[in-house]
PDB file of C-alpha atoms in Angstrom:
ATOM      1  CA  MET N   1    -152.152  32.217-109.326  1.00 43.00           C
ATOM      2  CA  GLY N   2    -155.891  29.750-108.759  1.00 47.00           C
ATOM      3  CA  GLY N   3    -156.761  28.230-105.319  1.00 47.00           C
ATOM      4  CA  ILE N   4    -155.777  24.121-106.753  1.00 53.00           C
ATOM      5  CA  ASP N   5    -151.655  26.575-107.413  1.00 80.00           C
ATOM      6  CA  LEU N   6    -151.787  27.565-103.523  1.00 90.00           C
ATOM      7  CA  VAL N   7    -152.558  23.723-102.430  1.00 93.00           C
ATOM      8  CA  ILE N   8    -150.029  22.681-104.036  1.00 94.00           C
ATOM      9  CA  ILE N   9    -147.221  25.367-102.722  1.00 94.00           C
ATOM     10  CA  ALA N  10    -148.676  25.452 -99.402  1.00 95.00           C
ATOM     11  CA  VAL N  11    -147.773  21.251 -99.286  1.00 97.00           C
ATOM     12  CA  ILE N  12    -143.901  22.205-100.840  1.00 96.00           C
ATOM     13  CA  ALA N  13    -143.733  25.682 -98.381  1.00 97.00           C
ATOM     14  CA  ALA N  14    -144.535  22.888 -95.235  1.00 97.00           C
ATOM     15  CA  ASN N  15    -142.205  20.182 -96.145  1.00 97.00           C
ATOM     16  CA  VAL N  16    -139.735  23.039 -96.353  1.00 97.00           C
ATOM     17  CA  LEU N  17    -140.074  25.070 -93.666  1.00 97.00           C
ATOM     18  CA  MET N  18    -140.336  21.315 -91.724  1.00 97.00           C
ATOM     19  CA  SER N  19    -137.291  20.609 -93.187  1.00 97.00           C
ATOM     20  CA  PHE N  20    -134.920  23.196 -92.489  1.00 97.00           C
ATOM     21  CA  LYS N  21    -136.342  23.455 -89.077  1.00 97.00           C
ATOM     22  CA  GLY N  22    -135.219  20.005 -88.766  1.00 96.00           C
ATOM     23  CA  PHE N  23    -131.786  20.564 -90.498  1.00 95.00           C
ATOM     24  CA  LYS N  24    -130.636  23.100 -87.603  1.00 95.00           C
ATOM     25  CA  ASP N  25    -132.595  21.589 -84.689  1.00 96.00           C
ATOM     26  CA  SER N  26    -131.369  17.754 -83.973  1.00 95.00           C
ATOM     27  CA  GLN N  27    -133.723  17.423 -81.320  1.00 96.00           C
ATOM     28  CA  PHE N  28    -136.707  18.588 -83.482  1.00 97.00           C
ATOM     29  CA  PHE N  29    -136.015  16.334 -85.874  1.00 96.00           C
ATOM     30  CA  ASN N  30    -135.624  13.260 -83.711  1.00 95.00           C
ATOM     31  CA  LYS N  31    -138.562  13.824 -82.473  1.00 96.00           C
ATOM     32  CA  TYR N  32    -141.290  13.695 -85.582  1.00 96.00           C
ATOM     33  CA  LYS N  33    -138.762  11.677 -87.357  1.00 95.00           C
ATOM     34  CA  PHE N  34    -140.029   8.130 -88.462  1.00 94.00           C
ATOM     35  CA  ASP N  35    -138.738   5.898 -85.612  1.00 94.00           C
ATOM     36  CA  VAL N  36    -140.712   1.782 -85.171  1.00 94.00           C
ATOM     37  CA  SER N  37    -139.071   1.896 -81.011  1.00 95.00           C
ATOM     38  CA  SER N  38    -141.440   5.435 -81.137  1.00 96.00           C
ATOM     39  CA  ILE N  39    -144.780   4.987 -83.406  1.00 96.00           C
ATOM     40  CA  LYS N  40    -144.525   1.314 -80.988  1.00 94.00           C
ATOM     41  CA  ALA N  41    -144.951   2.845 -77.868  1.00 93.00           C
ATOM     42  CA  GLY N  42    -147.977   5.857 -78.996  1.00 93.00           C
ATOM     43  CA  ASP N  43    -146.327   7.668 -80.392  1.00 94.00           C
ATOM     44  CA  LYS N  44    -148.286   8.247 -83.870  1.00 95.00           C
ATOM     45  CA  ILE N  45    -147.883  11.399 -85.202  1.00 96.00           C
ATOM     46  CA  ARG N  46    -144.619  10.479 -86.773  1.00 96.00           C
ATOM     47  CA  VAL N  47    -146.221   8.137 -89.268  1.00 95.00           C
ATOM     48  CA  LEU N  48    -147.550  11.729 -90.518  1.00 96.00           C
ATOM     49  CA  SER N  49    -144.784  13.859 -89.471  1.00 96.00           C
ATOM     50  CA  SER N  50    -142.005  11.941 -90.333  1.00 95.00           C
ATOM     51  CA  GLY N  51    -143.049  12.323 -94.144  1.00 94.00           C
ATOM     52  CA  PHE N  52    -142.442  16.562 -94.110  1.00 96.00           C
ATOM     53  CA  LEU N  53    -138.465  16.349 -92.480  1.00 95.00           C
ATOM     54  CA  HIS N  54    -135.271  14.837 -95.414  1.00 93.00           C
ATOM     55  CA  VAL N  55    -132.142  14.494 -94.610  1.00 90.00           C
ATOM     56  CA  ASP N  56    -130.694  17.197 -96.582  1.00 91.00           C
ATOM     57  CA  THR N  57    -131.451  19.704 -99.156  1.00 93.00           C
ATOM     58  CA  THR N  58    -130.912  17.234-101.824  1.00 90.00           C
ATOM     59  CA  HIS N  59    -133.507  14.858-100.603  1.00 88.00           C
ATOM     60  CA  LEU N  60    -135.799  17.719-100.260  1.00 93.00           C
ATOM     61  CA  PHE N  61    -135.181  19.521-103.524  1.00 91.00           C
ATOM     62  CA  VAL N  62    -135.523  15.996-105.150  1.00 86.00           C
ATOM     63  CA  ASN N  63    -138.821  15.353-103.849  1.00 89.00           C
ATOM     64  CA  MET N  64    -140.099  18.530-103.849  1.00 93.00           C
ATOM     65  CA  LEU N  65    -139.126  19.108-107.963  1.00 88.00           C
ATOM     66  CA  THR N  66    -140.504  15.772-108.919  1.00 84.00           C
ATOM     67  CA  LEU N  67    -143.975  16.980-106.843  1.00 91.00           C
ATOM     68  CA  TYR N  68    -143.971  20.468-108.567  1.00 89.00           C
ATOM     69  CA  PHE N  69    -143.998  18.383-112.057  1.00 83.00           C
ATOM     70  CA  PHE N  70    -146.653  16.386-111.465  1.00 87.00           C
ATOM     71  CA  ALA N  71    -149.452  17.593-108.601  1.00 93.00           C
ATOM     72  CA  SER N  72    -150.674  19.499-111.245  1.00 90.00           C
ATOM     73  CA  SER N  73    -151.726  16.530-113.329  1.00 90.00           C
ATOM     74  CA  VAL N  74    -153.651  15.233-110.280  1.00 95.00           C
ATOM     75  CA  THR N  75    -155.041  18.688-109.714  1.00 95.00           C
ATOM     76  CA  SER N  76    -156.697  19.000-112.994  1.00 93.00           C
ATOM     77  CA  PHE N  77    -158.290  15.941-112.865  1.00 94.00           C
ATOM     78  CA  LEU N  78    -158.957  15.236-108.863  1.00 95.00           C
ATOM     79  CA  GLY N  79    -159.674  19.214-108.148  1.00 93.00           C
ATOM     80  CA  THR N  80    -157.454  20.094-104.891  1.00 93.00           C
ATOM     81  CA  THR N  81    -159.118  17.729-102.102  1.00 94.00           C
ATOM     82  CA  GLY N  82    -158.650  14.835-104.359  1.00 96.00           C
ATOM     83  CA  PHE N  83    -154.671  15.433-104.100  1.00 96.00           C
ATOM     84  CA  LEU N  84    -154.567  16.234-100.414  1.00 96.00           C
ATOM     85  CA  LEU N  85    -156.151  13.136-100.188  1.00 97.00           C
ATOM     86  CA  VAL N  86    -154.096  11.063-102.521  1.00 97.00           C
ATOM     87  CA  TYR N  87    -150.610  12.935-101.122  1.00 98.00           C
ATOM     88  CA  PHE N  88    -152.171  12.393 -97.415  1.00 98.00           C
ATOM     89  CA  GLY N  89    -152.888   9.196 -97.986  1.00 97.00           C
ATOM     90  CA  SER N  90    -149.957   7.961-100.185  1.00 97.00           C
ATOM     91  CA  LEU N  91    -147.585   9.142 -96.778  1.00 97.00           C
ATOM     92  CA  ILE N  92    -149.430   7.415 -94.674  1.00 96.00           C
ATOM     93  CA  ILE N  93    -150.035   4.370 -96.274  1.00 96.00           C
ATOM     94  CA  GLY N  94    -145.946   4.762 -97.503  1.00 93.00           C
ATOM     95  CA  ASN N  95    -144.656   4.782 -93.661  1.00 94.00           C
ATOM     96  CA  LEU N  96    -147.941   2.196 -92.595  1.00 94.00           C
ATOM     97  CA  LEU N  97    -146.539  -0.267 -95.445  1.00 91.00           C
ATOM     98  CA  SER N  98    -142.620   0.666 -93.730  1.00 90.00           C
ATOM     99  CA  LEU N  99    -144.018  -0.375 -90.206  1.00 93.00           C
ATOM    100  CA  TYR N 100    -145.556  -3.608 -91.234  1.00 90.00           C
ATOM    101  CA  PHE N 101    -141.916  -4.306 -93.008  1.00 86.00           C
ATOM    102  CA  HIS N 102    -140.072  -3.044 -89.936  1.00 88.00           C
ATOM    103  CA  LYS N 103    -142.192  -3.861 -87.104  1.00 90.00           C
ATOM    104  CA  ASP N 104    -139.663  -6.429 -85.730  1.00 90.00           C
ATOM    105  CA  ASP N 105    -136.817  -4.085 -85.830  1.00 88.00           C
ATOM    106  CA  TYR N 106    -137.015  -1.543 -83.025  1.00 90.00           C
ATOM    107  CA  GLY N 107    -133.567   0.175 -84.923  1.00 88.00           C
ATOM    108  CA  TYR N 108    -135.849   1.636 -88.356  1.00 89.00           C
ATOM    109  CA  THR N 109    -135.894   5.467 -88.699  1.00 90.00           C
ATOM    110  CA  ALA N 110    -136.530   6.775 -91.610  1.00 89.00           C
ATOM    111  CA  VAL N 111    -138.174  10.384 -93.106  1.00 92.00           C
ATOM    112  CA  GLY N 112    -139.495  12.214 -96.558  1.00 90.00           C
ATOM    113  CA  ALA N 113    -142.121  13.470 -98.640  1.00 92.00           C
ATOM    114  CA  SER N 114    -140.682  10.016-100.946  1.00 88.00           C
ATOM    115  CA  GLY N 115    -144.159   7.621-100.521  1.00 91.00           C
ATOM    116  CA  ALA N 116    -146.587  11.082-100.638  1.00 95.00           C
ATOM    117  CA  VAL N 117    -144.877  12.633-103.743  1.00 91.00           C
ATOM    118  CA  VAL N 118    -144.729   8.801-105.561  1.00 89.00           C
ATOM    119  CA  GLY N 119    -148.280   8.497-104.655  1.00 94.00           C
ATOM    120  CA  VAL N 120    -148.546  12.120-106.272  1.00 94.00           C
ATOM    121  CA  LEU N 121    -146.778  10.184-109.252  1.00 88.00           C
ATOM    122  CA  TYR N 122    -148.977   7.352-109.717  1.00 89.00           C
ATOM    123  CA  ALA N 123    -151.803   8.907-109.451  1.00 94.00           C
ATOM    124  CA  ALA N 124    -151.230  10.727-112.554  1.00 92.00           C
ATOM    125  CA  ILE N 125    -149.840   7.885-114.527  1.00 88.00           C
ATOM    126  CA  LEU N 126    -152.887   6.336-114.286  1.00 92.00           C
ATOM    127  CA  LEU N 127    -155.020  10.003-114.950  1.00 93.00           C
ATOM    128  CA  GLN N 128    -153.177  10.617-117.860  1.00 90.00           C
ATOM    129  CA  PRO N 129    -151.401   6.698-119.244  1.00 84.00           C
ATOM    130  CA  ASP N 130    -150.038   8.278-122.765  1.00 81.00           C
ATOM    131  CA  MET N 131    -147.510  10.765-120.938  1.00 80.00           C
ATOM    132  CA  MET N 132    -143.852  11.169-120.953  1.00 76.00           C
ATOM    133  CA  LEU N 133    -141.521  10.667-118.698  1.00 71.00           C
ATOM    134  CA  GLY N 134    -138.569  12.170-118.465  1.00 65.00           C
ATOM    135  CA  LEU N 135    -135.669   8.964-116.775  1.00 58.00           C
ATOM    136  CA  PHE N 136    -133.214  11.248-115.095  1.00 55.00           C
ATOM    137  CA  PHE N 137    -134.700  14.315-116.811  1.00 56.00           C
ATOM    138  CA  ILE N 138    -133.376  13.630-120.308  1.00 68.00           C
ATOM    139  CA  ILE N 139    -134.324  10.263-121.314  1.00 70.00           C
ATOM    140  CA  PRO N 140    -138.214   9.851-122.412  1.00 78.00           C
ATOM    141  CA  MET N 141    -139.810   7.168-121.187  1.00 77.00           C
ATOM    142  CA  PRO N 142    -143.565   6.272-121.532  1.00 81.00           C
ATOM    143  CA  ALA N 143    -144.966   7.099-117.641  1.00 76.00           C
ATOM    144  CA  TYR N 144    -146.131   4.029-117.160  1.00 78.00           C
ATOM    145  CA  VAL N 145    -143.341   1.852-118.522  1.00 81.00           C
ATOM    146  CA  PHE N 146    -141.591   3.789-115.704  1.00 77.00           C
ATOM    147  CA  GLY N 147    -144.499   2.952-112.771  1.00 76.00           C
ATOM    148  CA  ILE N 148    -144.114  -0.517-113.461  1.00 81.00           C
ATOM    149  CA  GLY N 149    -140.371  -1.051-113.860  1.00 81.00           C
ATOM    150  CA  TYR N 150    -139.805   1.385-110.535  1.00 76.00           C
ATOM    151  CA  LEU N 151    -142.438  -0.643-108.544  1.00 78.00           C
ATOM    152  CA  PHE N 152    -140.572  -3.845-109.444  1.00 83.00           C
ATOM    153  CA  TYR N 153    -136.481  -1.775-108.809  1.00 77.00           C
ATOM    154  CA  SER N 154    -138.562  -1.126-105.646  1.00 75.00           C
ATOM    155  CA  ILE N 155    -139.585  -5.004-104.760  1.00 77.00           C
ATOM    156  CA  TRP N 156    -136.066  -5.904-105.729  1.00 81.00           C
ATOM    157  CA  ALA N 157    -134.188  -2.893-103.271  1.00 73.00           C
ATOM    158  CA  MET N 158    -136.687  -5.186-100.346  1.00 69.00           C
ATOM    159  CA  LYS N 159    -135.172  -8.159-101.000  1.00 71.00           C
ATOM    160  CA  ALA N 160    -131.241  -6.942-101.512  1.00 66.00           C
ATOM    161  CA  ARG N 161    -131.665  -4.754 -98.805  1.00 63.00           C
ATOM    162  CA  ARG N 162    -128.026  -2.886 -99.947  1.00 59.00           C
ATOM    163  CA  ASP N 163    -128.733   1.241 -99.602  1.00 53.00           C
ATOM    164  CA  ASN N 164    -130.728   2.880 -96.227  1.00 55.00           C
ATOM    165  CA  VAL N 165    -133.354   4.049 -98.793  1.00 58.00           C
ATOM    166  CA  GLY N 166    -137.304   3.498 -97.310  1.00 67.00           C
ATOM    167  CA  HIS N 167    -137.821   1.668-100.534  1.00 72.00           C
ATOM    168  CA  ASP N 168    -141.211   0.319 -98.514  1.00 80.00           C
ATOM    169  CA  ALA N 169    -142.434   3.440 -97.566  1.00 84.00           C
ATOM    170  CA  HIS N 170    -142.005   4.058-101.978  1.00 83.00           C
ATOM    171  CA  PHE N 171    -144.029   1.004-102.780  1.00 85.00           C
ATOM    172  CA  GLY N 172    -146.840   1.908-100.179  1.00 90.00           C
ATOM    173  CA  GLY N 173    -146.915   5.368-100.944  1.00 92.00           C
ATOM    174  CA  ALA N 174    -147.568   3.714-105.019  1.00 89.00           C
ATOM    175  CA  MET N 175    -150.391   1.958-103.916  1.00 92.00           C
ATOM    176  CA  GLY N 176    -151.716   4.755-101.832  1.00 95.00           C
ATOM    177  CA  GLY N 177    -151.254   6.703-104.831  1.00 95.00           C
ATOM    178  CA  TYR N 178    -153.221   3.778-106.994  1.00 94.00           C
ATOM    179  CA  PHE N 179    -155.713   2.461-104.900  1.00 96.00           C
ATOM    180  CA  ILE N 180    -156.834   6.199-103.537  1.00 97.00           C
ATOM    181  CA  THR N 181    -157.482   7.480-107.628  1.00 97.00           C
ATOM    182  CA  LEU N 182    -159.456   4.222-108.447  1.00 96.00           C
ATOM    183  CA  LEU N 183    -161.762   5.340-105.750  1.00 96.00           C
ATOM    184  CA  LEU N 184    -161.636   8.839-106.479  1.00 96.00           C
ATOM    185  CA  SER N 185    -161.853   8.327-110.726  1.00 95.00           C
ATOM    186  CA  PRO N 186    -163.705   4.898-111.604  1.00 95.00           C
ATOM    187  CA  TRP N 187    -163.789   6.254-114.849  1.00 95.00           C
ATOM    188  CA  VAL N 188    -160.516   5.399-115.144  1.00 94.00           C
ATOM    189  CA  LEU N 189    -161.223   1.153-115.067  1.00 92.00           C
ATOM    190  CA  LYS N 190    -162.563   2.001-117.679  1.00 91.00           C
ATOM    191  CA  GLU N 191    -160.717   4.727-120.011  1.00 92.00           C
ATOM    192  CA  HIS N 192    -157.625   2.995-119.009  1.00 88.00           C
ATOM    193  CA  LEU N 193    -158.220  -0.707-118.096  1.00 91.00           C
ATOM    194  CA  LEU N 194    -154.773  -2.055-119.578  1.00 88.00           C
ATOM    195  CA  MET N 195    -152.531   0.384-117.499  1.00 86.00           C
ATOM    196  CA  VAL N 196    -154.475  -0.355-114.512  1.00 90.00           C
ATOM    197  CA  ILE N 197    -154.027  -4.085-114.994  1.00 91.00           C
ATOM    198  CA  LEU N 198    -150.505  -3.758-115.798  1.00 89.00           C
ATOM    199  CA  LEU N 199    -149.843  -1.378-113.087  1.00 87.00           C
ATOM    200  CA  ALA N 200    -151.369  -3.821-110.710  1.00 87.00           C
ATOM    201  CA  VAL N 201    -148.904  -6.724-111.577  1.00 88.00           C
ATOM    202  CA  PRO N 202    -145.974  -5.692-108.795  1.00 85.00           C
ATOM    203  CA  ILE N 203    -148.436  -4.551-106.071  1.00 82.00           C
ATOM    204  CA  LEU N 204    -149.796  -8.300-106.892  1.00 85.00           C
ATOM    205  CA  VAL N 205    -146.090  -9.793-106.976  1.00 86.00           C
ATOM    206  CA  LEU N 206    -145.203  -7.943-103.765  1.00 80.00           C
ATOM    207  CA  PHE N 207    -147.806 -10.296-101.785  1.00 78.00           C
ATOM    208  CA  VAL N 208    -147.173 -13.150-103.139  1.00 83.00           C
ATOM    209  CA  LEU N 209    -143.895 -12.543-102.457  1.00 82.00           C
ATOM    210  CA  GLN N 210    -144.607 -12.032 -99.204  1.00 73.00           C
ATOM    211  CA  LYS N 211    -146.715 -14.850 -98.160  1.00 76.00           C
ATOM    212  CA  MET N 212    -144.016 -17.269 -99.230  1.00 79.00           C
ATOM    213  CA  GLY N 213    -142.056 -15.188 -96.585  1.00 72.00           C
ATOM    214  CA  LYS N 214    -138.970 -14.248 -99.307  1.00 69.00           C
ATOM    215  CA  LEU N 215    -139.405 -11.118 -98.584  1.00 60.00           C
TER     216      LEU N 215
END
């Protein structure tokens, strides 16, 4: 097993160990979860640490399985350092966007690696836009169609507020994966320009809606 593979396994292991600690120790979980009031009071570590906690084993399994499938695509193009920049950058950007949208909701809390994982997924889509994804692991779909559709769904879910899922963190994670990948691999702008433009559309829509006060 190469060094790159070991880094992916190490990230997954860190999520598993910290999540299982949180499952058994509510004090630990509450100390490191994303909590708007605590973060605004100066407890900034939660912006990072909350990304390694999960609600339950299903939440953890889905995130780690998705990460496992797409991380190798990112490491093959960006290397170990690039993968880590995408992962942690997306995690932090996702949580910062969530903080922005919930800055006045002092009771808002969240956990999960979803922002980081979606960032890795979007990096993989930019780097290999012709790859196919299995929707629900069954229905074949072009990666870029899934990417665009997922972001528009996230915008709708952020407006609807009908569930307890951190859609804003997912969206911020996708933005992190998008912009960090372009910074690290500017060749993507030349080789996959149409996909770069198409994947930017929902990001622009989000901020236009925000500016108009419709989110």
